[in-house]
Amino acid sequence: MNEGALATRLGLAGWPHVAEEAIIARDLMLTELTGSRLHVCHVSTAGSVELIRQAKKRGVNVSAEVTPHHLLLTESLAAGYDPLYKVNPPLRTDADVKALRDGLVDGTIDVIATDHAPHPKESKDTDWASAAFGMVGLETAYSVAQEVLIDSGKSDFARLAEVMSINGARISGLESQGRYLEPGSSANLTLVNPGLSWSPEPRTQSMSENNPYSGLAMKGRVVHTIYDGEFSYRDFQVVQKGRI
């Protein structure tokens, strides 16, 4: 739970912004000192975004990622003690969400990474303290990215492709992934319908039900995925291997 007035009112132990920011500041200083490379996972606070932004301006070799849920959801959802919204790092404030979105648009944050964490029902259907951290987010990641970047009018599909494919492949050293289409290259594709409105069900494709987007109206959806010339997901369903 994010440290603040809501955590105090609920009687839950809060995780302060500075707990995250102090570690990132330390690691950035060490990276700058040693001339090494740093990748920061699950950025969740406005202060963290600013630390990374200033480090990049100084030429520090740092990259960063953010989860879909930290781009869309806030701590207010946990007001009912629902462990569905218990994640690590915790959901933060509206101001943090805005800063994360701005950082994604201006290049401070390089990647959207789902932190997809399915759990059996008994791990979430319990009290807050006993519940597991995490929520599912793989199937809805594109929809959240489209809302944050495209539907908001803040960016374009080129930037969406960078943060969901190109940059992640580059940072991870996956030379065969995240590439522009060229004759003779591997057919690794994600085909989407940006105008499609839909509402996720609790389970959908996942075997777990810890889906924070269940019942929400979303726009834009992945229709097909193709890996090395074979459908892996077709017409909203996982399929057996089959040539195009």
Short mmCIF file of C-alpha atoms in Angstrom, two decimals:
data_model
loop_
_atom_site.label_atom_id
_atom_site.label_comp_id
_atom_site.label_asym_id
_atom_site.label_seq_id
_atom_site.Cartn_x
_atom_site.Cartn_y
_atom_site.Cartn_z
CA MET A 1 0.00 0.00 0.00
CA ASN A 2 1.28 3.46 -0.88
CA GLU A 3 2.22 5.50 2.19
CA GLY A 4 -0.15 8.41 2.61
CA ALA A 5 -3.47 9.54 4.03
CA LEU A 6 -5.37 6.57 2.57
CA ALA A 7 -3.02 3.99 4.07
CA THR A 8 -3.29 5.73 7.44
CA ARG A 9 -7.10 5.76 7.26
CA LEU A 10 -7.17 2.06 6.34
CA GLY A 11 -4.69 1.14 9.05
CA LEU A 12 -2.32 -0.45 6.55
CA ALA A 13 1.46 -0.15 6.57
CA GLY A 14 2.49 2.18 3.77
CA TRP A 15 5.45 2.00 1.43
CA PRO A 16 6.86 5.54 1.03
CA HIS A 17 7.98 7.00 -2.27
CA VAL A 18 11.46 7.54 -0.87
CA ALA A 19 11.95 3.80 -0.34
CA GLU A 20 11.96 3.38 -4.12
CA GLU A 21 13.64 6.65 -4.98
CA ALA A 22 16.57 6.20 -2.58
CA ILE A 23 17.51 2.87 -4.17
CA ILE A 24 17.22 4.25 -7.69
CA ALA A 25 19.33 7.30 -6.74
CA ARG A 26 22.00 5.04 -5.24
CA ASP A 27 22.10 2.76 -8.28
CA LEU A 28 22.25 5.71 -10.67
CA MET A 29 25.21 7.15 -8.75
CA LEU A 30 27.05 3.82 -8.83
CA THR A 31 26.29 3.39 -12.54
CA GLU A 32 27.63 6.86 -13.27
CA LEU A 33 30.75 6.26 -11.17
CA THR A 34 31.62 2.93 -12.77
CA GLY A 35 30.51 3.71 -16.31
CA SER A 36 28.30 0.64 -16.30
CA ARG A 37 24.71 0.05 -17.40
CA LEU A 38 21.48 0.09 -15.38
CA HIS A 39 17.93 -1.03 -16.15
CA VAL A 40 15.26 0.04 -13.66
CA CYS A 41 12.17 -2.17 -13.39
CA HIS A 42 8.67 -1.14 -12.28
CA VAL A 43 9.13 2.60 -11.86
CA SER A 44 6.16 3.87 -9.85
CA THR A 45 6.77 7.38 -8.48
CA ALA A 46 7.14 10.88 -9.88
CA GLY A 47 10.41 11.27 -8.01
CA SER A 48 11.83 8.15 -9.63
CA VAL A 49 10.92 9.46 -13.07
CA GLU A 50 12.72 12.73 -12.39
CA LEU A 51 15.84 10.97 -11.07
CA ILE A 52 16.05 8.89 -14.25
CA ARG A 53 15.33 11.90 -16.46
CA GLN A 54 18.18 13.91 -14.95
CA ALA A 55 20.55 10.93 -15.11
CA LYS A 56 19.87 10.50 -18.82
CA LYS A 57 20.59 14.19 -19.36
CA ARG A 58 24.00 13.63 -17.72
CA GLY A 59 24.70 10.75 -20.09
CA VAL A 60 24.22 7.90 -17.61
CA ASN A 61 23.57 4.62 -19.43
CA VAL A 62 20.18 3.88 -17.87
CA SER A 63 16.93 2.48 -19.20
CA ALA A 64 13.63 2.09 -17.38
CA GLU A 65 10.29 0.36 -17.57
CA VAL A 66 6.79 0.89 -16.21
CA THR A 67 3.86 -1.48 -15.83
CA PRO A 68 0.44 -0.93 -17.42
CA HIS A 69 -1.26 -0.85 -14.02
CA HIS A 70 0.98 1.93 -12.75
CA LEU A 71 0.06 3.94 -15.86
CA LEU A 72 -3.68 3.61 -15.27
CA LEU A 73 -4.64 2.58 -11.73
CA THR A 74 -4.25 4.49 -8.45
CA GLU A 75 -4.18 3.74 -4.73
CA SER A 76 -7.84 4.75 -4.39
CA LEU A 77 -8.86 1.34 -5.74
CA ALA A 78 -7.52 -0.27 -2.57
CA ALA A 79 -9.89 1.72 -0.35
CA GLY A 80 -12.10 -1.35 0.05
CA TYR A 81 -9.22 -3.57 1.23
CA ASP A 82 -9.52 -5.67 -1.95
CA PRO A 83 -6.25 -7.67 -2.32
CA LEU A 84 -6.81 -7.65 -6.09
CA TYR A 85 -5.05 -4.28 -5.99
CA LYS A 86 -2.11 -5.41 -3.84
CA VAL A 87 0.99 -5.13 -6.02
CA ASN A 88 4.71 -4.47 -5.62
CA PRO A 89 5.48 -1.61 -5.92
CA PRO A 90 2.08 -0.37 -4.74
CA LEU A 91 -0.38 1.62 -6.79
CA ARG A 92 0.41 5.28 -6.24
CA THR A 93 -1.34 8.66 -6.60
CA ASP A 94 -2.86 10.53 -9.54
CA ALA A 95 0.22 12.78 -9.60
CA ASP A 96 2.49 9.75 -9.91
CA VAL A 97 0.39 8.32 -12.76
CA LYS A 98 0.66 11.63 -14.63
CA ALA A 99 4.43 11.75 -14.14
CA LEU A 100 4.82 8.17 -15.37
CA ARG A 101 2.78 8.94 -18.48
CA ASP A 102 4.82 12.08 -19.16
CA GLY A 103 8.04 10.10 -18.71
CA LEU A 104 6.84 7.49 -21.17
CA VAL A 105 6.05 10.13 -23.78
CA ASP A 106 9.27 12.13 -23.44
CA GLY A 107 11.57 9.09 -23.51
CA THR A 108 12.57 9.00 -19.85
CA ILE A 109 10.85 5.61 -19.57
CA ASP A 110 11.77 3.22 -22.37
CA VAL A 111 9.49 0.21 -22.01
CA ILE A 112 6.04 -0.91 -20.92
CA ALA A 113 6.48 -4.29 -19.20
CA THR A 114 3.44 -6.10 -17.82
CA ASP A 115 4.78 -7.67 -14.61
CA HIS A 116 2.03 -10.23 -15.40
CA ALA A 117 1.45 -12.12 -12.14
CA PRO A 118 -1.37 -14.70 -12.22
CA HIS A 119 -2.26 -16.25 -8.87
CA PRO A 120 -4.62 -19.04 -7.78
CA LYS A 121 -7.87 -17.80 -6.28
CA GLU A 122 -6.89 -18.70 -2.72
CA SER A 123 -3.83 -16.43 -2.92
CA LYS A 124 -6.02 -13.37 -3.47
CA ASP A 125 -9.32 -14.34 -1.85
CA THR A 126 -8.03 -13.64 1.65
CA ASP A 127 -7.17 -10.73 3.94
CA TRP A 128 -4.85 -7.98 2.73
CA ALA A 129 -1.85 -8.97 4.85
CA SER A 130 -1.97 -12.63 3.76
CA ALA A 131 -2.65 -12.01 0.07
CA ALA A 132 0.00 -12.40 -2.60
CA PHE A 133 1.33 -9.42 -4.52
CA GLY A 134 0.52 -9.04 -8.21
CA MET A 135 -2.16 -8.93 -10.88
CA VAL A 136 -2.59 -10.14 -14.44
CA GLY A 137 -1.96 -7.66 -17.24
CA LEU A 138 -0.62 -9.38 -20.34
CA GLU A 139 -3.84 -9.56 -22.35
CA THR A 140 -4.84 -5.98 -21.59
CA ALA A 141 -1.39 -4.37 -21.95
CA TYR A 142 -1.95 -3.14 -25.50
CA SER A 143 -5.30 -1.58 -24.59
CA VAL A 144 -3.76 0.32 -21.68
CA ALA A 145 -0.86 1.50 -23.85
CA GLN A 146 -3.26 2.74 -26.51
CA GLU A 147 -5.30 4.66 -23.93
CA VAL A 148 -2.21 6.24 -22.38
CA LEU A 149 -0.37 7.14 -25.60
CA ILE A 150 -2.85 7.29 -28.49
CA ASP A 151 -6.34 7.97 -27.18
CA SER A 152 -4.96 10.65 -24.86
CA GLY A 153 -3.50 12.47 -27.87
CA LYS A 154 -0.05 12.57 -26.24
CA SER A 155 1.83 10.39 -28.72
CA ASP A 156 1.49 8.09 -31.73
CA PHE A 157 1.66 4.47 -32.84
CA ALA A 158 5.37 4.77 -33.63
CA ARG A 159 6.07 5.52 -29.97
CA LEU A 160 3.74 2.72 -28.89
CA ALA A 161 5.72 0.25 -31.02
CA GLU A 162 8.94 1.51 -29.45
CA VAL A 163 7.86 1.05 -25.84
CA MET A 164 6.12 -2.30 -26.40
CA SER A 165 8.54 -3.95 -28.83
CA ILE A 166 11.55 -2.14 -30.27
CA ASN A 167 13.13 -0.79 -27.08
CA GLY A 168 12.62 -3.95 -25.06
CA ALA A 169 14.31 -6.05 -27.73
CA ARG A 170 17.21 -3.58 -27.98
CA ILE A 171 17.76 -3.40 -24.22
CA SER A 172 17.60 -7.20 -23.92
CA GLY A 173 19.92 -7.81 -26.87
CA LEU A 174 17.29 -9.76 -28.83
CA GLU A 175 18.44 -8.96 -32.34
CA SER A 176 15.73 -11.01 -34.07
CA GLN A 177 12.90 -9.20 -32.25
CA GLY A 178 11.53 -5.67 -32.31
CA ARG A 179 12.57 -5.11 -35.92
CA TYR A 180 10.91 -3.23 -38.74
CA LEU A 181 9.36 -5.41 -41.43
CA GLU A 182 11.70 -6.22 -44.29
CA PRO A 183 11.53 -8.79 -47.11
CA GLY A 184 12.94 -12.09 -45.88
CA SER A 185 12.82 -11.21 -42.19
CA SER A 186 11.01 -13.40 -39.66
CA ALA A 187 7.25 -12.82 -39.53
CA ASN A 188 7.00 -11.83 -35.86
CA LEU A 189 3.89 -9.68 -35.77
CA THR A 190 1.17 -8.38 -33.50
CA LEU A 191 -1.96 -7.28 -35.37
CA VAL A 192 -4.37 -5.00 -33.53
CA ASN A 193 -7.74 -3.36 -34.04
CA PRO A 194 -7.37 0.12 -32.48
CA GLY A 195 -11.07 0.92 -32.90
CA LEU A 196 -12.44 -2.16 -31.16
CA SER A 197 -14.22 -1.56 -27.85
CA TRP A 198 -14.27 -4.45 -25.39
CA SER A 199 -14.51 -5.35 -21.73
CA PRO A 200 -12.22 -7.99 -20.21
CA GLU A 201 -13.72 -10.87 -18.27
CA PRO A 202 -12.08 -12.02 -15.03
CA ARG A 203 -10.29 -14.96 -16.65
CA THR A 204 -10.43 -14.41 -20.42
CA GLN A 205 -7.28 -16.26 -21.64
CA SER A 206 -5.63 -16.50 -18.22
CA MET A 207 -6.33 -19.35 -15.81
CA SER A 208 -6.25 -16.79 -12.99
CA GLU A 209 -8.91 -14.28 -12.00
CA ASN A 210 -6.83 -11.52 -10.40
CA ASN A 211 -7.64 -9.15 -13.26
CA PRO A 212 -7.97 -5.49 -12.19
CA TYR A 213 -9.45 -4.52 -15.57
CA SER A 214 -12.40 -6.93 -15.40
CA GLY A 215 -15.58 -5.14 -16.45
CA LEU A 216 -13.81 -1.95 -17.54
CA ALA A 217 -14.57 -0.45 -20.94
CA MET A 218 -11.38 -0.63 -23.00
CA LYS A 219 -10.53 0.36 -26.57
CA GLY A 220 -8.06 -1.33 -28.89
CA ARG A 221 -7.31 -5.03 -28.77
CA VAL A 222 -4.80 -7.53 -30.10
CA VAL A 223 -6.51 -9.66 -32.77
CA HIS A 224 -3.66 -11.91 -33.95
CA THR A 225 -0.07 -12.65 -32.98
CA ILE A 226 2.31 -14.40 -35.34
CA TYR A 227 5.69 -15.80 -34.35
CA ASP A 228 8.18 -16.93 -36.98
CA GLY A 229 5.42 -17.19 -39.55
CA GLU A 230 3.00 -19.16 -37.37
CA PHE A 231 -0.16 -18.03 -35.61
CA SER A 232 0.11 -18.24 -31.85
CA TYR A 233 -3.06 -16.22 -31.21
CA ARG A 234 -5.81 -15.87 -33.81
CA ASP A 235 -9.16 -14.09 -33.60
CA PHE A 236 -8.80 -13.59 -29.84
CA GLN A 237 -7.97 -17.23 -29.13
CA VAL A 238 -4.74 -19.11 -28.44
CA VAL A 239 -4.27 -21.60 -31.29
CA GLN A 240 -2.19 -24.61 -32.19
CA LYS A 241 0.78 -24.06 -34.45
CA GLY A 242 -0.16 -23.52 -38.06
CA ARG A 243 1.50 -21.94 -41.05
CA ILE A 244 0.14 -18.72 -42.50
#
